[in-house]
XYZ file of C-alpha atoms in Angstrom:
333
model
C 140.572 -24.641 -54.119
C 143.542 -24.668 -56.093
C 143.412 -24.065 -59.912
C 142.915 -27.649 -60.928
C 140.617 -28.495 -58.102
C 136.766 -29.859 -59.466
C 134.752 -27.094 -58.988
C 131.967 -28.039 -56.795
C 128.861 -27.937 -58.930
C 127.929 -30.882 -60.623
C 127.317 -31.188 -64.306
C 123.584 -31.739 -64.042
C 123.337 -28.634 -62.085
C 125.530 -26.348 -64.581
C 123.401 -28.155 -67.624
C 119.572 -26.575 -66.088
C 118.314 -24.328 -69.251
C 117.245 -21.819 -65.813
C 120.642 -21.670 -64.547
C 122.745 -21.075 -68.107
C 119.501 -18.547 -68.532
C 120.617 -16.764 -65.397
C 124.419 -16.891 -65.898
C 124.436 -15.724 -69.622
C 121.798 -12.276 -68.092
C 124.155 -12.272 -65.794
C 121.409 -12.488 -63.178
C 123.203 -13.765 -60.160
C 120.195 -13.677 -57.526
C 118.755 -16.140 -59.797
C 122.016 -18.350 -60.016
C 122.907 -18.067 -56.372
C 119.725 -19.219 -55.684
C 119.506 -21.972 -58.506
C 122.881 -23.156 -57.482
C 121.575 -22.942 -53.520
C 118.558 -24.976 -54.553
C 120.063 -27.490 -56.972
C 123.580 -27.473 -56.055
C 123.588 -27.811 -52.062
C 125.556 -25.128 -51.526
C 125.388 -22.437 -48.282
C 125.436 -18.684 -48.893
C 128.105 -19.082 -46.454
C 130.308 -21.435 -48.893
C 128.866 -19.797 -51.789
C 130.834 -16.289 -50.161
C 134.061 -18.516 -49.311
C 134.415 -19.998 -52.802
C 134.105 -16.677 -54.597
C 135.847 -14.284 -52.272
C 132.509 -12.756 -51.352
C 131.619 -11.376 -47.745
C 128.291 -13.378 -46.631
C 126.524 -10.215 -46.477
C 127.632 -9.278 -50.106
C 126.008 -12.932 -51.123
C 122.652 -11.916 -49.430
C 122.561 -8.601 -50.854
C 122.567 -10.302 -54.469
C 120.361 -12.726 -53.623
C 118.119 -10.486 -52.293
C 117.863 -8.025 -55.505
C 119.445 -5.401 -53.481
C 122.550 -5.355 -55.615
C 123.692 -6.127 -58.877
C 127.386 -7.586 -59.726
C 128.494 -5.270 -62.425
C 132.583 -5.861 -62.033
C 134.702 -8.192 -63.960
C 136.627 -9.217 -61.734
C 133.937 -10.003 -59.158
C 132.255 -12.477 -61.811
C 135.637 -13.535 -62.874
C 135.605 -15.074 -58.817
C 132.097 -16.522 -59.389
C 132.974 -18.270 -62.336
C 136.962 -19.654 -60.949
C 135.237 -20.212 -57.554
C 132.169 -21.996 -58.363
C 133.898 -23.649 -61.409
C 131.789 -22.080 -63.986
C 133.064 -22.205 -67.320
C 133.855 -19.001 -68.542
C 131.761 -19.094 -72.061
C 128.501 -19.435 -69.881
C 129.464 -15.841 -67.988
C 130.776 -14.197 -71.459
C 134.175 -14.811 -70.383
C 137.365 -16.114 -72.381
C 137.825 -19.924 -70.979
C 139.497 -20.034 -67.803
C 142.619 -21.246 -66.774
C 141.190 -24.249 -65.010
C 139.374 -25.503 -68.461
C 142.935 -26.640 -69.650
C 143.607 -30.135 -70.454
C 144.843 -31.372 -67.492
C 148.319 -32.431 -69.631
C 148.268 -28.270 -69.693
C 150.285 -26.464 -67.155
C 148.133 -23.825 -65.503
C 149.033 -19.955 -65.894
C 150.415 -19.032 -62.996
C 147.135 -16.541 -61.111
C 147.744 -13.352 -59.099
C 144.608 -12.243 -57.293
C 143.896 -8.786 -56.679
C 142.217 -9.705 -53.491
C 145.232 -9.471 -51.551
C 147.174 -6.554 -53.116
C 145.701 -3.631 -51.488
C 143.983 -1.838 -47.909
C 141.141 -2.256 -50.025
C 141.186 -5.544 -49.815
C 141.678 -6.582 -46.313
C 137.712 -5.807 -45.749
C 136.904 -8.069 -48.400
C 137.143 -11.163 -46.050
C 133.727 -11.935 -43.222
C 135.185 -9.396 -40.604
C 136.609 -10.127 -37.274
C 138.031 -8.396 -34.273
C 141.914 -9.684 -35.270
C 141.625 -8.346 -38.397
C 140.376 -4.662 -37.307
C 143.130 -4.793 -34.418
C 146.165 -5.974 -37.387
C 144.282 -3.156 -39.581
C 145.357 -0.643 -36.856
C 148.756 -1.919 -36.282
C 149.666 -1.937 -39.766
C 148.003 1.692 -40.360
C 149.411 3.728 -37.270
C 153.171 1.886 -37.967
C 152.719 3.657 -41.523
C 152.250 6.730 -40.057
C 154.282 6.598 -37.205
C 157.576 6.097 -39.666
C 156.313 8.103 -42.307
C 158.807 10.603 -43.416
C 158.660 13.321 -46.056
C 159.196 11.378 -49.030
C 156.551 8.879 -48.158
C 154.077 12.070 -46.888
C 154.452 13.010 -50.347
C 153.663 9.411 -52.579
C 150.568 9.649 -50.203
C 149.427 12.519 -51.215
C 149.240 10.889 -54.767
C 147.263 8.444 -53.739
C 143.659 8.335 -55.054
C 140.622 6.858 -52.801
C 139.555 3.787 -53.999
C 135.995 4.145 -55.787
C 133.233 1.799 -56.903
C 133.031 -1.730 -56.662
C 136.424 -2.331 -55.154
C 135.605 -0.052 -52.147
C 131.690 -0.831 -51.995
C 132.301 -4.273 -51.604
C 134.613 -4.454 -49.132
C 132.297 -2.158 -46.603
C 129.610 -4.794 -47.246
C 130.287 -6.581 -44.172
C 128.767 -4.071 -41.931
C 125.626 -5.571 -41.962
C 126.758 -8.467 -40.754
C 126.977 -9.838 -37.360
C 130.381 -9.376 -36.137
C 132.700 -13.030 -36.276
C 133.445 -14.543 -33.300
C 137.517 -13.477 -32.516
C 138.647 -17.185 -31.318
C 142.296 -16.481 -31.271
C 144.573 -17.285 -28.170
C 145.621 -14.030 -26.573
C 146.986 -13.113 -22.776
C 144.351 -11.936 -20.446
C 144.412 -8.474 -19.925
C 143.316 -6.791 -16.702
C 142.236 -2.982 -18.192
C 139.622 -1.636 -15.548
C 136.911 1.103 -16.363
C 139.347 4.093 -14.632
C 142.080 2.806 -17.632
C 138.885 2.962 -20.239
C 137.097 6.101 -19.291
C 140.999 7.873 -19.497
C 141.480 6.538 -22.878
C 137.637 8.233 -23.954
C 138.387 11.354 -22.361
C 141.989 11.242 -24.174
C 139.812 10.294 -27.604
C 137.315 13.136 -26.954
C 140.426 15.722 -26.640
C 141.786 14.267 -29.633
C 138.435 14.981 -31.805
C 138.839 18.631 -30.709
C 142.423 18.482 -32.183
C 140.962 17.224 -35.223
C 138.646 19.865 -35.403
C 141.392 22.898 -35.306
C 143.458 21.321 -38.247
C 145.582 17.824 -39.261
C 149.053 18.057 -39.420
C 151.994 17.269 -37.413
C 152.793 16.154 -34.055
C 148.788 16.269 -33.551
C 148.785 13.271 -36.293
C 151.561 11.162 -34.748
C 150.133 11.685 -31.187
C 146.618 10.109 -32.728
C 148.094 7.247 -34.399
C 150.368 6.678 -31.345
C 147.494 6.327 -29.068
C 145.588 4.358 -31.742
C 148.447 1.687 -31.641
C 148.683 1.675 -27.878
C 144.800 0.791 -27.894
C 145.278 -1.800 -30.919
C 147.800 -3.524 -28.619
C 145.513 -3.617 -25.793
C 142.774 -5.208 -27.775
C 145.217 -8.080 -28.622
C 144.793 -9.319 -25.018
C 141.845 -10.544 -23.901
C 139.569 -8.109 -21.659
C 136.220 -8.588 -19.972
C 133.551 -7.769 -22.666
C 132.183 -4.471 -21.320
C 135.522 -3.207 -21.371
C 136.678 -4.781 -25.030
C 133.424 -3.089 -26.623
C 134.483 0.395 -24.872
C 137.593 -0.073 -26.007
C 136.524 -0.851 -29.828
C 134.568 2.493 -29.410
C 138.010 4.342 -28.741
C 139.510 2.783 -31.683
C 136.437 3.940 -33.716
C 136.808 7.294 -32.600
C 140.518 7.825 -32.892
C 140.259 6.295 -36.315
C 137.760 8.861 -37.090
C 139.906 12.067 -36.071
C 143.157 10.684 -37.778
C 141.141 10.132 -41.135
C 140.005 13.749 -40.914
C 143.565 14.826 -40.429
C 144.527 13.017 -43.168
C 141.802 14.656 -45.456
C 142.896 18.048 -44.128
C 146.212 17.718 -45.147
C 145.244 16.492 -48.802
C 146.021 12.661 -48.429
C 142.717 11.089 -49.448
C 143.939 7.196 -49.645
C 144.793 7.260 -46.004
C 141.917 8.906 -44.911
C 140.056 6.523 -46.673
C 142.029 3.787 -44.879
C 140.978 5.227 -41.801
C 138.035 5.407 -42.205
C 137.228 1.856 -42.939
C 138.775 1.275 -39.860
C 137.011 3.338 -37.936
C 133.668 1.760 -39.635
C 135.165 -1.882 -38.848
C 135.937 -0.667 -35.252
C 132.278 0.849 -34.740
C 131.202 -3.149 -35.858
C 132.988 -4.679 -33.616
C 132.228 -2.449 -30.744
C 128.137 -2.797 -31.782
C 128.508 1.023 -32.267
C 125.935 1.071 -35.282
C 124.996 4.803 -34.791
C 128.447 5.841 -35.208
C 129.726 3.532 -38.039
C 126.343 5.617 -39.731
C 128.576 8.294 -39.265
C 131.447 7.111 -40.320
C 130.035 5.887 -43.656
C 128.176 9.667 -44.006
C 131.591 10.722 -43.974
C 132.898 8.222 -46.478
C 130.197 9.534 -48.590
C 131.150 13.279 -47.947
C 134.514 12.168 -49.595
C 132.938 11.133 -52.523
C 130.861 13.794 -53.362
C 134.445 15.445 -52.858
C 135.940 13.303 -55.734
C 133.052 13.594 -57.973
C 131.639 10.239 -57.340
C 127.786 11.055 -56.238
C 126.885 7.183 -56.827
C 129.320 6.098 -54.334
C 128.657 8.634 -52.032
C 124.763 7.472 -51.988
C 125.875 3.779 -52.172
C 127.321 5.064 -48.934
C 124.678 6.327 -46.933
C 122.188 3.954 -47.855
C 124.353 1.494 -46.890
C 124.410 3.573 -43.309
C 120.729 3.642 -43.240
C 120.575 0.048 -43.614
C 122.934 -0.793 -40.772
C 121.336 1.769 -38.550
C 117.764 1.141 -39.482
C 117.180 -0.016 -36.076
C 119.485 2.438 -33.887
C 119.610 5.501 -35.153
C 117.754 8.637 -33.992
C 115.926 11.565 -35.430
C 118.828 13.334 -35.705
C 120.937 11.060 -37.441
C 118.349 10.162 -39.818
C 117.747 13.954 -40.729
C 121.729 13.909 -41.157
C 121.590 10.917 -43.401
C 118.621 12.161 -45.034
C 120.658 15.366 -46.055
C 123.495 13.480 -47.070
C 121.385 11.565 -49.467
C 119.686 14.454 -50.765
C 123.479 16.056 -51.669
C 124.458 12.641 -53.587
C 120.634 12.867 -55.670
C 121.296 16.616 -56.570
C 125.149 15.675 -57.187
């Protein structure tokens, strides 16, 4: 919808006393499901008209979160065309007379890493998300080494919200793409070659270790672009998850938080779309280790409950008791 589009909620529906009640509280499990009810509208169209993963949408609807951010109401109110007086907001561009040119509207949604998760998630995007990352690193030189080390992990709502989506089912990944022919010999070398990597990882960060990581990272991305037998595309999603995993560690050793961060969330979007659930737990317990590193204890347990809720089902006694402890550290923190 462009910014003079009719919003799709009819006037009836925006007049119910129940629904202004709910908007003004700001109680949006009550509006979604008011404007469900009344209005006719999916949770999946609901998500699409205000930027909103589908699992996000459920999550409010469901009491299990709250929208606190601006911005995200600011995309309820411009999506759903929701004048901005009934959300406490100044009016919004699109209340203009229509003899009024609209302000021109940039949208944070597409400015940043963060924001690339923001969208329902889907095997193209995690395989671009690799590309883009590893050609970073691969041509990063000293100068840009050092504006990364300046850059701060993205915190709260901006980051929370855009991991939402790994509760969903994965998207079907309908693209056109050659068929590949990678065999289980070519699949159990790349896992062995990820395995010796995480031992890298574990001995320190820097250097030619890095480069080799994100080369082999982008040689598995471009695999993943063609199309390989399912078995083998899910083992192959699990290599991505892992190598994602030891390059964001090598970027936290060496002080760069952003793009460990960045890594991370790939590694968590790789886990999804390899079904990996027990080690996207772990990815996200080490998401929330992070946080608890930058002083940001309600993150970091945002975090691993929202691990225990995607692994509710998969993980073992082991992992619990690891999530357990994580979630104890975040409490005391």
């Amino acid at each position: 919808m462009d910014a003079i589009a009719p919003g799709p909620l009819a006037p009836d529906v925006l007049n119910r006393d129940d629904l202004r009640r709910a908007l003004e509280e700001h109680d949006f499990a009550a509006a979604f499901s008011l404007i469900k009810k009344w209005g006719g509208l999916s949770q999946n169209r609901i998500a699409a008209a205000c930027q909103l993963t589908p699992g996000k949408v459920s999550t409010i609807m469901a009491g299990s979160a709250r929208v606190t951010s601006i911005e995200v109401i600011r995309r309820i109110a411009d999506g759903l065309r929701i004048p901005g007086h009934l959300v406490g907001l100044a009016p919004r561009p699109w209340e203009r007379a229509p003899s009024t040119p609209p302000e021109p509207q940039t949208s944070k949604r597409h400015t940043g890493p963060a924001d690339t998760d923001a969208v329902p998630w889907r095997p193209d995007a995690t395989t671009g998300m690799a590309s883009d990352l590893t050609r970073s690193d691969l041509v990063m030189d000293r100068r840009a080494a050092t504006r990364a080390l300046a850059g701060a992990a993205v915190t709260g709502a901006p980051l929370l919200d855009a991991l939402d989506g790994w509760r969903t089912p994965s998207a079907d990944d309908g693209r056109a793409r050659r068929p590949g022919r990678l065999g289980t010999r070519e699949v159990e070398e790349l896992e062995a070659t990820a395995r010796a990597f995480r031992q890298w990882g574990r001995t320190g960060g820097g250097g030619l270790r890095r480069k080799a990581v994100a080369g082999q990272l982008a040689e598995v991305a471009a695999v993943l672009d063609e199309h390989q037998a399912p078995a083998i595309e899910r083992r192959l999603y699990g290599v991505m998850a892992q190598l994602a995993g030891t390059a964001a560690s090598m970027a936290w050793d060496v002080g760069q938080q952003r793009r460990a961060q960045d890594y991370y969330r790939l590694a968590l979007r790789a886990a999804h779309a390899g079904g990996d659930t027990r080690f996207g737990a772990n990815v996200l317990a080490g998401m929330a280790r992070q946080m608890l590193y930058n002083d940001r204890p309600q993150d970091a347990l945002e975090l691993v409950r929202l691990a225990q809720d995607g692994a509710r089902h998969t993980a073992g006694p082991r992992l619990r008791a690891m999530l357990r402890t994580r979630e104890a550290w975040a409490l005391a923190a």
